[in-house]
Coordinates of C-alpha atoms and ligand atoms in Angstrom, one line a residue:
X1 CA 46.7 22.3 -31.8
X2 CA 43.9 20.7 -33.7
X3 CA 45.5 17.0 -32.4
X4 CA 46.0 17.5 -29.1
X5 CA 42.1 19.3 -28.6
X6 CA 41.0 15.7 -30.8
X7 CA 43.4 13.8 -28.1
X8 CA 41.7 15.8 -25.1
X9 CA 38.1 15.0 -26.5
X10 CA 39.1 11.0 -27.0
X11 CA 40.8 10.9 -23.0
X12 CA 37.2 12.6 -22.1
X13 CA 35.1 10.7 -23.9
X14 CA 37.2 7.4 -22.5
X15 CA 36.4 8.9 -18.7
X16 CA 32.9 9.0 -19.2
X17 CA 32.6 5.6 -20.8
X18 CA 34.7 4.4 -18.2
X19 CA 32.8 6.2 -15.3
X20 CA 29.4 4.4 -17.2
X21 CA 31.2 1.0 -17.2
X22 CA 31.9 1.7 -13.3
X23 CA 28.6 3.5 -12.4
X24 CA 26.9 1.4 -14.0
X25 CA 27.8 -2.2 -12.1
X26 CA 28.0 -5.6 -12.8
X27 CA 25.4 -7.6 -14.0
X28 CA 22.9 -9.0 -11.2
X29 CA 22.5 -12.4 -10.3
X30 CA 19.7 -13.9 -12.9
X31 CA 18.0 -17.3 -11.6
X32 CA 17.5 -19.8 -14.5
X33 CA 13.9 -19.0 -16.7
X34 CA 12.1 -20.5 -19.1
X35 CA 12.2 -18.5 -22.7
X36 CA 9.5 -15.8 -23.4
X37 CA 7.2 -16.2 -20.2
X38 CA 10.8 -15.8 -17.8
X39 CA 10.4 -16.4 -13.9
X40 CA 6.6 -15.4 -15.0
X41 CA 6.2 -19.0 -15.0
X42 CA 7.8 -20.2 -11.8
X43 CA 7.1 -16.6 -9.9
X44 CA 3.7 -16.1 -10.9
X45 CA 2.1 -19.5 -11.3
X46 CA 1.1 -18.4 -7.6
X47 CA -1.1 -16.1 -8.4
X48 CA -2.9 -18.0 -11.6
X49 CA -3.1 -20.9 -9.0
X50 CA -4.3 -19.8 -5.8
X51 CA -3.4 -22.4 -3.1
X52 CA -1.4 -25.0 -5.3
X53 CA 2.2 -22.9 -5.0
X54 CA 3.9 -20.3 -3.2
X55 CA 2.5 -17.1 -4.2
X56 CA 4.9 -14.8 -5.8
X57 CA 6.7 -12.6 -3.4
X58 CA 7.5 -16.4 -1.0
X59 CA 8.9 -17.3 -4.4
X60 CA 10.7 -14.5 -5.0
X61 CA 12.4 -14.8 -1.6
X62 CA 12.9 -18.0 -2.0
X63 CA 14.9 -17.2 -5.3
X64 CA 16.8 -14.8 -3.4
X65 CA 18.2 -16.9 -1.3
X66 CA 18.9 -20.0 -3.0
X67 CA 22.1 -19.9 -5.2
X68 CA 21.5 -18.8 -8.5
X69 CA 19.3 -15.4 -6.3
X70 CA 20.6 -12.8 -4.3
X71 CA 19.5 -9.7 -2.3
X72 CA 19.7 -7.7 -5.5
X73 CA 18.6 -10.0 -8.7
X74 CA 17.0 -10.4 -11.8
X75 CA 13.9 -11.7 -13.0
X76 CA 11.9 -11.9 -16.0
X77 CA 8.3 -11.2 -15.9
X78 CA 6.9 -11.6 -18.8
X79 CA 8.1 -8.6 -21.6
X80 CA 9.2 -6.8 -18.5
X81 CA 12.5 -7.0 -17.0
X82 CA 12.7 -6.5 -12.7
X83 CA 15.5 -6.0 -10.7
X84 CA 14.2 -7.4 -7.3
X85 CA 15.4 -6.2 -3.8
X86 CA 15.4 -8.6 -0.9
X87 CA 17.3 -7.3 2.0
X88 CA 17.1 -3.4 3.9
X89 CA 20.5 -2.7 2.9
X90 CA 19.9 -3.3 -0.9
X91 CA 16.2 -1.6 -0.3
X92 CA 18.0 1.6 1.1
X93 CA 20.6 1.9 -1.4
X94 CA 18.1 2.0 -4.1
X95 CA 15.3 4.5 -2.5
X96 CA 17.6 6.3 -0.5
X97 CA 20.6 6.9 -1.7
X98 CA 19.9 6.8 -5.4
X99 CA 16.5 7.7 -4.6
X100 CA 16.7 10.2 -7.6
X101 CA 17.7 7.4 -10.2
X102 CA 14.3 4.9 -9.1
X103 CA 12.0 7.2 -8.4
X104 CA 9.9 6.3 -11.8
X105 CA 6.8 4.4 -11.6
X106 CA 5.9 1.5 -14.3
X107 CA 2.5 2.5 -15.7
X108 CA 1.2 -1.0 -16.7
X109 CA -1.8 -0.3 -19.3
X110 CA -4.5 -1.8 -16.5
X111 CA -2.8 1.5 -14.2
X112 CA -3.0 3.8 -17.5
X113 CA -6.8 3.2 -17.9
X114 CA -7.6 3.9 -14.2
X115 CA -5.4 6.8 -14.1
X116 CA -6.2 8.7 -17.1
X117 CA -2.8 8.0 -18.1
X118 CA -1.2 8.8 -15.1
X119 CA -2.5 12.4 -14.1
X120 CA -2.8 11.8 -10.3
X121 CA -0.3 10.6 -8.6
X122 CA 0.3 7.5 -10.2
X123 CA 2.9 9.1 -12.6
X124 CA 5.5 7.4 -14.3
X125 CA 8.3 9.9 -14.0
X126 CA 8.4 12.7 -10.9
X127 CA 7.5 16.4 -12.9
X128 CA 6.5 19.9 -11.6
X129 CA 2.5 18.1 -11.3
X130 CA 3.6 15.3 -9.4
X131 CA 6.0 17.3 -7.1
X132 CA 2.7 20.6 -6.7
X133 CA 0.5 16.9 -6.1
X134 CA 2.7 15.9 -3.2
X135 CA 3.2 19.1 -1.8
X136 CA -0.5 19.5 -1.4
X137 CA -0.7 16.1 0.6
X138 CA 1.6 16.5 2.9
X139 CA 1.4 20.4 3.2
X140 CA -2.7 20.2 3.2
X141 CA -4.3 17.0 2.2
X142 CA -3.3 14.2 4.8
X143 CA -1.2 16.8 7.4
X144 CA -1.5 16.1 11.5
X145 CA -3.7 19.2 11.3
X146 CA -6.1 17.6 8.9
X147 CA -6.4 14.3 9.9
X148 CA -6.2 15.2 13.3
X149 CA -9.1 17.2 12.2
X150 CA -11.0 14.2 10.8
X151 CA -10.2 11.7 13.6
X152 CA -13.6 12.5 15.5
X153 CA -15.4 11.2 11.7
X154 CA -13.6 8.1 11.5
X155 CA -14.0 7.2 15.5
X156 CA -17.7 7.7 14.6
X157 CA -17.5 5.5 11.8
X158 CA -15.5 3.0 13.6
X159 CA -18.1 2.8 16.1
X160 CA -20.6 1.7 13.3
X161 CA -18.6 -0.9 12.2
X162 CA -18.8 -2.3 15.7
X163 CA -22.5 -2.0 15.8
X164 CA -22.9 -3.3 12.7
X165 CA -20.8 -6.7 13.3
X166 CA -22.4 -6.9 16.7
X167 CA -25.8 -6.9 15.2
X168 CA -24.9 -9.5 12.4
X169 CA -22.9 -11.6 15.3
X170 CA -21.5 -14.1 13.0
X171 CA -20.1 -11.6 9.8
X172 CA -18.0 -12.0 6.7
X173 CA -15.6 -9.5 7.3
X174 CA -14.1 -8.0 3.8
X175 CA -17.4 -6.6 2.9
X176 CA -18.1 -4.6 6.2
X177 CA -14.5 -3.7 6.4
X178 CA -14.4 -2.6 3.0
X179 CA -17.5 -0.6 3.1
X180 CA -15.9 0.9 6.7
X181 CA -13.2 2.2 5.3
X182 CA -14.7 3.7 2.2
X183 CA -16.7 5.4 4.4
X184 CA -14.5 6.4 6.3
X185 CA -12.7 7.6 2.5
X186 CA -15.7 9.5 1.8
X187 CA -16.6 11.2 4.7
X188 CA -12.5 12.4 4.9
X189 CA -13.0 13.5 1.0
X190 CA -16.6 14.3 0.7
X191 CA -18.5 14.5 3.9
X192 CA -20.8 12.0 2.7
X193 CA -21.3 8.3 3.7
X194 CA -23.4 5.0 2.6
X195 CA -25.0 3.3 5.4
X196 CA -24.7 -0.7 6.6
X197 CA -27.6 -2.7 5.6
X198 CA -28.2 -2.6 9.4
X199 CA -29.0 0.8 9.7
X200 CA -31.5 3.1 8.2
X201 CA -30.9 4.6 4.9
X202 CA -32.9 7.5 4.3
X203 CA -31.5 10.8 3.0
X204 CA -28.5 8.6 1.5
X205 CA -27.1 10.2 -1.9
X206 CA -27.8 7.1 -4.4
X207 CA -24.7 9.0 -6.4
X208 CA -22.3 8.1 -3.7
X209 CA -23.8 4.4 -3.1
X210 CA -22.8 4.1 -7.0
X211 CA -19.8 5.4 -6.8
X212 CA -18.5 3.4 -4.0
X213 CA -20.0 0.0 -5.9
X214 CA -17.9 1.3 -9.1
X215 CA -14.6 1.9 -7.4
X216 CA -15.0 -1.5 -5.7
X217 CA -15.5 -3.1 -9.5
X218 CA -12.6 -1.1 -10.8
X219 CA -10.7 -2.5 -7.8
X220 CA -11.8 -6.1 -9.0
X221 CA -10.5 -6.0 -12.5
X222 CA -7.5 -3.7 -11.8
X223 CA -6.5 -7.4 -9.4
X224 CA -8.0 -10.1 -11.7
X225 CA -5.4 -12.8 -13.0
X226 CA -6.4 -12.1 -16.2
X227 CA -5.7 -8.5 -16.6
X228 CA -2.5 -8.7 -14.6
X229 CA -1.4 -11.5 -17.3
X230 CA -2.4 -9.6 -20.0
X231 CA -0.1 -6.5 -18.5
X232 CA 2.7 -8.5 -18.3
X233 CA 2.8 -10.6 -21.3
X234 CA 0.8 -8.5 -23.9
X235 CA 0.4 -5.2 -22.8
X236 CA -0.2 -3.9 -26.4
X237 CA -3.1 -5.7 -26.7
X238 CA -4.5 -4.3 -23.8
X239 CA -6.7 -2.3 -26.0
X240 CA -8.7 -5.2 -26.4
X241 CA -8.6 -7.1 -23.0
X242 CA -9.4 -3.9 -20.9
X243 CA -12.8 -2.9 -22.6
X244 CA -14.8 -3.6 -19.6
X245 CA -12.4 -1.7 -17.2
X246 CA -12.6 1.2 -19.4
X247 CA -16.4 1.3 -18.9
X248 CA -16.4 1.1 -15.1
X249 CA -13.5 4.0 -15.2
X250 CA -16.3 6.0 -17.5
X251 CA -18.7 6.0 -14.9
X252 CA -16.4 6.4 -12.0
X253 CA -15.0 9.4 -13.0
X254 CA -18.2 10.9 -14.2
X255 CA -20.0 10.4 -10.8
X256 CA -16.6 12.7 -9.6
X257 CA -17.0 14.9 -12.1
X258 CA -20.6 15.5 -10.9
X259 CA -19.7 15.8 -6.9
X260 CA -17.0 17.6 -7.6
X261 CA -18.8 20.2 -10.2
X262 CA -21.8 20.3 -7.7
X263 CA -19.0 21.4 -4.6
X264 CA -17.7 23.9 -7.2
X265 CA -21.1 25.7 -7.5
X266 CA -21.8 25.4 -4.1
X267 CA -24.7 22.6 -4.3
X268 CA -26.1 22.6 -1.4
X269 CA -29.2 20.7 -2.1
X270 CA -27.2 17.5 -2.4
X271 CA -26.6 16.7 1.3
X272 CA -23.1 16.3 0.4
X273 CA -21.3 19.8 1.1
X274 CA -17.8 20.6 3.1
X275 CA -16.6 22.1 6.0
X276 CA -12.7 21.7 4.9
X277 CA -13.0 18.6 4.0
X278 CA -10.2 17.2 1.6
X279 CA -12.4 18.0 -1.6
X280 CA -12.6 21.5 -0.2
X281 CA -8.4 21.6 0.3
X282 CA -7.9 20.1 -3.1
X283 CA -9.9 22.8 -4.6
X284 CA -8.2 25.6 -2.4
X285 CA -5.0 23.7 -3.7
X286 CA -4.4 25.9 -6.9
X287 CA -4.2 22.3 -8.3
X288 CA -6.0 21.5 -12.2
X289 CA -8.8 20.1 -12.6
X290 CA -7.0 16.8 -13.6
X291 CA -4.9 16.9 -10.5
X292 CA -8.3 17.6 -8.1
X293 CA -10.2 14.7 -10.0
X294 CA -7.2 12.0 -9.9
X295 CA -6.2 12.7 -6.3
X296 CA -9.7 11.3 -5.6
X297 CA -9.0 8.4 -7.5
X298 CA -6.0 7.9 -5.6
X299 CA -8.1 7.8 -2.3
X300 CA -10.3 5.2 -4.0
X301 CA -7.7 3.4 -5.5
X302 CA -4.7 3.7 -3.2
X303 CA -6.6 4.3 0.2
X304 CA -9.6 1.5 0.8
X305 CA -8.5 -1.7 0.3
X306 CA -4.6 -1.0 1.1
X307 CA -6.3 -0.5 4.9
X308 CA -8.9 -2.7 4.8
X309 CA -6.6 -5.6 3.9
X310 CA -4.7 -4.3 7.4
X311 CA -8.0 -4.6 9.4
X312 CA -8.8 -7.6 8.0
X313 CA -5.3 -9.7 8.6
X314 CA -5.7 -8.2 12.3
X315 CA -9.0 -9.1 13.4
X316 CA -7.8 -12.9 11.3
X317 CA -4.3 -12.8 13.5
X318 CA -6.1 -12.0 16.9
X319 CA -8.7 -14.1 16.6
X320 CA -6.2 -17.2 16.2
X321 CA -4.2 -15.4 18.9
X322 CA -6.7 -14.6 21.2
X323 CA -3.9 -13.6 24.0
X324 CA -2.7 -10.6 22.1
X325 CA -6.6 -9.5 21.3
X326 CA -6.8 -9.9 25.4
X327 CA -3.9 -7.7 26.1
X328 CA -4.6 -5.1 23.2
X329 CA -7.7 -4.6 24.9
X330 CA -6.7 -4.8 28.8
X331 CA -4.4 -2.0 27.1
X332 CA -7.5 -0.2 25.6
X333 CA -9.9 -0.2 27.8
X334 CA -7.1 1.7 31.1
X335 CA -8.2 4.6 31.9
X336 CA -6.1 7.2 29.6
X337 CA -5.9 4.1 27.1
X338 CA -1.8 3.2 26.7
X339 CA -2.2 3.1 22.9
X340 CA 1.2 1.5 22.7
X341 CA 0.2 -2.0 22.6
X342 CA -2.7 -1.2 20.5
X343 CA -0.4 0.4 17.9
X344 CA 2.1 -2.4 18.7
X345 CA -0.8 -5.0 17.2
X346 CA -1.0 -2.9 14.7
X347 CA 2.7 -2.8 13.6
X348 CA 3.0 -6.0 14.4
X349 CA 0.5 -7.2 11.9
X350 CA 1.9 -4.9 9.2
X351 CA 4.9 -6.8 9.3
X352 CA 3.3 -10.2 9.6
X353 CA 1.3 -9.7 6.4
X354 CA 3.1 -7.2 4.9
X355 CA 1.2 -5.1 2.1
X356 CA 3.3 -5.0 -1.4
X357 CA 5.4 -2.6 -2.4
X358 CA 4.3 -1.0 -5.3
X359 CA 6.9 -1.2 -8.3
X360 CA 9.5 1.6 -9.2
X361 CA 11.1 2.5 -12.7
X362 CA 14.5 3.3 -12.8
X363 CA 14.5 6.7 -14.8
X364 CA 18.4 6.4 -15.8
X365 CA 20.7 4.0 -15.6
X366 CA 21.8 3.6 -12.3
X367 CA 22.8 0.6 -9.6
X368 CA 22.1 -0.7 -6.8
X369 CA 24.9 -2.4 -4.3
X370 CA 27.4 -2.2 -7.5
X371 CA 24.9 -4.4 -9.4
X372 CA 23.8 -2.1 -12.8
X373 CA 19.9 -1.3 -13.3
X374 CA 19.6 0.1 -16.7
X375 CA 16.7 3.0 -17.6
X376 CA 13.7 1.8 -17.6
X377 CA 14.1 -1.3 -15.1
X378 CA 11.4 -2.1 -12.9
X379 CA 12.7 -2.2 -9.4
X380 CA 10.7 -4.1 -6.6
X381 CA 11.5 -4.4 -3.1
X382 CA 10.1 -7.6 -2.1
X383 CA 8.7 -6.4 1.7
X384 CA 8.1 -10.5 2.3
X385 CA 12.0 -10.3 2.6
X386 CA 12.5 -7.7 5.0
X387 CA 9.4 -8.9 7.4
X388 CA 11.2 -12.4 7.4
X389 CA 15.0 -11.6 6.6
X390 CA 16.1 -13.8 10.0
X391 CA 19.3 -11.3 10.0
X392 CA 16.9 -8.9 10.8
X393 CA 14.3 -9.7 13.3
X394 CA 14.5 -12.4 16.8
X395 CA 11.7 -15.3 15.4
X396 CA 10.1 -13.4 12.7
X397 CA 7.8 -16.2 11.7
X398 CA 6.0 -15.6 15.2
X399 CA 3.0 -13.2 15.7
X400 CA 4.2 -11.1 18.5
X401 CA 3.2 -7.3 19.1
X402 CA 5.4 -7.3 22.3
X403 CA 8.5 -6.9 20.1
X404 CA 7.6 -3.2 18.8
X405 CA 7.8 -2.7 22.9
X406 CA 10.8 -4.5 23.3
X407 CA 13.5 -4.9 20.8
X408 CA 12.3 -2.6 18.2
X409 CA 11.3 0.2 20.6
X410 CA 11.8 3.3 18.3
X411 CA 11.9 1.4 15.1
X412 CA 8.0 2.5 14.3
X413 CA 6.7 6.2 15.6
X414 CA 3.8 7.2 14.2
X415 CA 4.6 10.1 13.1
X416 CA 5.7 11.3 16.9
X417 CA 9.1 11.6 18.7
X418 CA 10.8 8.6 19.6
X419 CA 9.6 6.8 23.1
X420 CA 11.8 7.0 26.1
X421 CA 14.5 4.2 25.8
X422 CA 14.1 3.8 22.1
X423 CA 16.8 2.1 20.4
X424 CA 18.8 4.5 17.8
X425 CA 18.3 3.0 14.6
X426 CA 20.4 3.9 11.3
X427 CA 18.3 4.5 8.2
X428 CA 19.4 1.4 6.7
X429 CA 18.2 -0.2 9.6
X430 CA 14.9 1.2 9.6
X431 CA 14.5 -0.5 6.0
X432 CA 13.6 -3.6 7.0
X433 CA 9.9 -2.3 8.4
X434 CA 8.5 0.2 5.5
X435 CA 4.6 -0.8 4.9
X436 CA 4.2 2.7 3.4
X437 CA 7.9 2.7 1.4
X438 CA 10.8 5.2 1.9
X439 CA 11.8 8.6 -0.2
X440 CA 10.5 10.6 -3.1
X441 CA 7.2 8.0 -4.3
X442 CA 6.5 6.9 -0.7
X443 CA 2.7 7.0 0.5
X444 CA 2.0 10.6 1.0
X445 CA -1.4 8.8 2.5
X446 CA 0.6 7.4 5.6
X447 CA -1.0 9.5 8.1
X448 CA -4.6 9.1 7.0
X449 CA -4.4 5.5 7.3
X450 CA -2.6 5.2 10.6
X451 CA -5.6 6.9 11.7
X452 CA -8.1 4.4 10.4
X453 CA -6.1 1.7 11.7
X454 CA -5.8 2.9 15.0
X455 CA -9.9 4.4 15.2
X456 CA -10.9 0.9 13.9
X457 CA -8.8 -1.0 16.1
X458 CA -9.6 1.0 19.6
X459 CA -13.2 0.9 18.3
X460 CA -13.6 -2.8 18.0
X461 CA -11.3 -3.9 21.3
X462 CA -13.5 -1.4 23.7
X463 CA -16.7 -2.9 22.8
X464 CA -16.2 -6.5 21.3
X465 CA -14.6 -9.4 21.4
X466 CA -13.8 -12.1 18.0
X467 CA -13.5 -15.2 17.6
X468 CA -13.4 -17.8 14.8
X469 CA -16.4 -20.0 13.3
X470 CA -14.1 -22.6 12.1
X471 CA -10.5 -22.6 12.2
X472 CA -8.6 -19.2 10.8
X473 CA -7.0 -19.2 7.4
X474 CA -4.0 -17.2 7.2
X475 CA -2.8 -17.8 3.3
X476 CA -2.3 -15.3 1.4
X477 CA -3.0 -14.1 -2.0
X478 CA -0.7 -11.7 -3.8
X479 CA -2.6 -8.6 -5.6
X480 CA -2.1 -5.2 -5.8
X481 CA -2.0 -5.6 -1.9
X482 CA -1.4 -8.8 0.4
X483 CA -4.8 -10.0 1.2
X484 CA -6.1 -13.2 2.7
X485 CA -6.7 -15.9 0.2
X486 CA -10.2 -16.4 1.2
X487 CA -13.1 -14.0 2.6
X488 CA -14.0 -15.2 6.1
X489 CA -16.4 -14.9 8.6
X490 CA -15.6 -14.3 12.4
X491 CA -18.1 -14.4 15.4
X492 CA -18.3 -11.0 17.2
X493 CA -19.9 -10.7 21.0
X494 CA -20.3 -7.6 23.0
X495 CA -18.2 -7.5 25.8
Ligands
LIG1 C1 -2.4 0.5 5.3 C2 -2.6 1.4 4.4 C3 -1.6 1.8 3.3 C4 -0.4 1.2 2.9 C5 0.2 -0.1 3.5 C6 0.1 2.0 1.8 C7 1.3 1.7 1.2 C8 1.8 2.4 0.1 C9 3.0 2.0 -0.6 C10 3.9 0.9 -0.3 C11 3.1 2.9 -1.7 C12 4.2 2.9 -2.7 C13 5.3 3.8 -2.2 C14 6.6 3.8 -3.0 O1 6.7 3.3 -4.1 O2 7.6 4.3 -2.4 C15 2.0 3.8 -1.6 C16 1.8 4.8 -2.5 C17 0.7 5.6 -2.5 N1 -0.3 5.6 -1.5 FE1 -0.4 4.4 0.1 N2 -0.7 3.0 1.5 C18 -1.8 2.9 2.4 C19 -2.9 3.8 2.5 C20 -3.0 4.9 1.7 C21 -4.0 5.9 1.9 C22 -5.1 5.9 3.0 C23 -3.9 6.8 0.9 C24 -4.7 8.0 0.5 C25 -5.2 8.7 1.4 C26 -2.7 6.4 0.1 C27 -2.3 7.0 -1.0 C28 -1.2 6.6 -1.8 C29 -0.7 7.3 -3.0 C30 -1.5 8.4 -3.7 C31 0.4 6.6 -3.5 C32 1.2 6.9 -4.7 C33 2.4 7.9 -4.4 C34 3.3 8.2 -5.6 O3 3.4 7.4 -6.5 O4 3.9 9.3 -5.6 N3 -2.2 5.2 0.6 N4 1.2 3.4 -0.5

């Protein structure tokens, strides 16, 4: 009796082990690496050295496809191990179908320090906060109702963009875009703005003014070479290479703390008080004090630069292709405005310049197209591949917004029913365009900056035209997001 319950608990035990060994894949393709710093020193040497190699996610492609690569492959970066994904199918397996299994998120220690340890929603593994966080944005924070709520704010802020860069005439643009869209942050979270050197500035809250400079300098270190190095290759001495960005989180969050406290007592007197704006939701939300304070770092952290890199690459990609700036506006300017086009452009450049795909963890062991991706792995879905998989696209190394009308009719929606004469698309095939990711960690901020895009872009084509000052430079550096490699100025006319 005793034998054959031992001989039943052996043939189990051999099943699971078996169903591991099975489950768990074969071992991906690994290109060749250097020991300790890995593929850190052929993949990231980009990044160190702006301009004198491919930056890291060309390389990365360019690994994927050579022989030793593949569409699912791994790489060393420094003490962590990634398992990189370069084609949709490979992108959908892991985010859709075992969507579960990588829906972690790497905290790096540069992330920990900005996110108080993860209590926004930069978490690394999905619990009952994260899933009450997400329900709030897309229930209340960023829903059509809100935004929708919010669009005649950012139109008006769009508009002083445009009278800003048309009273400079010849204008760097990151600085004006990125004070644009904090603004446009600000007034969607706080009511409040900080006004362009170009306009008067009485009445503006100083608090806010340093607030918006100290998320900018957070932004700067949480993106410098040196403290992305020190994440990779020594993240346990981050304690001492992070000292300064400790400081600037210090003071960001206490300047929160005090808009937020002074909403909570109903403080008028500030100027900065809400009529449902998202600081008002967040604190109908039932969420924590943690949760209310983070989701605002999120906005800062996850929701300016992520949209003004967008704007940026646009105004750069029309301004070098000054016949799709001519038809986006022809397209503007109609009378009932056919926003197609305009949205088109802005697709268009999304894939073009495609913003980086944040990391995932795998949170058990798990694979992806057979190939095993143990617990713990850090999975990252290179979105240079799918803008410029040739499989996937007719001349994807051309600029051309006509395509979203044509060929890929259907394959972007905004949020709205498919157009007339949309192609069907599978889900797999809609991997190959995901700016804002797919499944449980996408952006839950998708909607808000659709909007921006859109009020920015329709602002700027009805009452402007761009060109360049010398000739357009469209490299790119790799950083938290995809932006251009150097800050350039663009001459803006009224039309
Ligand atoms: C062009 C603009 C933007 C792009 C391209 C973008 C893209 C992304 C991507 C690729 C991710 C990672 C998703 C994943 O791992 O599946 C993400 C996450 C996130 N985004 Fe956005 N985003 C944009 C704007 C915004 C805005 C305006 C907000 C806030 C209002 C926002 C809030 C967030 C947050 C909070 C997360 C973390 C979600 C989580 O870990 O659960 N994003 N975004």
């Amino acid at each position: 009796m005793a034998a054959s319950r031992r001989l039943r608990v052996h043939v189990r035990c051999l099943g699971l082990l078996v169903a591991r060994l099975v489950c768990a894949g074969r071992p991906a393709p690994r290109p060749a690496a250097l020991p300790v710093f890995g593929h850190l020193a052929d993949v990231g040497v980009g990044k160190l050295a702006n301009g004198f190699a491919s930056p890291p996610h060309v390389r990365m492609f360019e690994l994927a496809q050579s022989a030793q690569g593949g569409e699912v492959m791994e790489l060393q970066m420094g003490a962590q191990e990634w398992t990189v994904l370069s084609s949709p199918r490979a992108v959908h397996d892991a985010f859709v179908v075992k969507g579960g299994d990588l829906a972690g998120r790497p905290m790096v220690p540069s992330m920990a320090v900005s996110s108080g340890g993860g209590q926004g929603f930069a978490r690394e593994r999905p619990d009952a906060g994260l899933r009450s966080l997400r329900r709030a944005a897309f229930t209340e924070l960023f829903s059509p109702a809100q935004v929708a709520r919010a669009r005649v704010e950012l139109d008006a802020e769009a508009e002083a963009l445009v009278r800003h860069l048309l009273a400079v005439g010849v204008v760097e643009l990151r600085p004006a875009l990125r004070r644009c869209v904090c603004n446009m942050v600000v007034r969607y979270a706080f009511s409040a703005r900080v006004p362009y050197a170009t306009e008067p500035s009485d009445g503006t809250d100083e608090r806010v003014r340093e607030l918006m400079e100290t998320a900018d300098a957070v932004w700067e270190q949480l993106t410098a070479p040196a403290i992305t190095a020190a994440d990779l290759l020594a993240p346990t001495l981050a304690g001492a290479t992070h000292g300064e960005l400790r400081k600037l989180v210090a003071r960001r969050d206490a300047l929160l703390r005090a808009l937020i406290d002074e909403r909570v007592a109903g403080g008028a007197a500030s100027g900065v008080r809400g009529d449902g704006d998202m600081l008002d939701r967040l604190l109908g939300a039932g969420l924590t004090d943690a949760q209310v304070l983070y989701s605002l770092v999120d906005l800062f952290i996850a929701g300016v630069n992520t949209v003004s890199a967008t704007l940026e690459w646009a105004l750069l990609l029309t301004a070098r292709h000054a016949h799709a700036q001519a038809t986006a506006r022809r397209a503007a300017l109609e009378p009932g405005a056919d926003l197609a086009y305009v949205r088109a452009l802005i697709d268009e450049t999304l894939r073009f310049k495609p913003p980086l795909l944040l990391p995932r963890m795998a949170l058990r062991d798990t694979d992806v197209l057979g190939f095993a991706v143990p617990a713990g792995r850090v999975c990252f879905a290179n979105s240079h591949a799918l803008s410029f998989g040739a499989a996937q696209w007719t001349e994807p190394e051309r600029f051309r917004p006509s395509r979203w009308l044509r060929e890929e009719r259907g394959l972007s929606t905004w949020g709205e029913d498919a157009p007339a004469g949309a192609h069907a698309f599978t889900s797999e095939e809609r991997a190959k365009f995901i700016p804002f990711s797919i499944g449980q960690r996408s952006c839950p901020g998708e909607r808000l900056a659709r909007a921006e895009l859109e009020a920015a872009t329709l602002a700027l084509l009805r009452a402007a035209r761009w060109d360049a000052v010398g000739t357009v430079d469209l490299r790119e550096a790799y950083s938290l997001t995809l932006v251009p490699q150097s800050s350039q100025a663009l001459r803006f006319q009224p039309l």
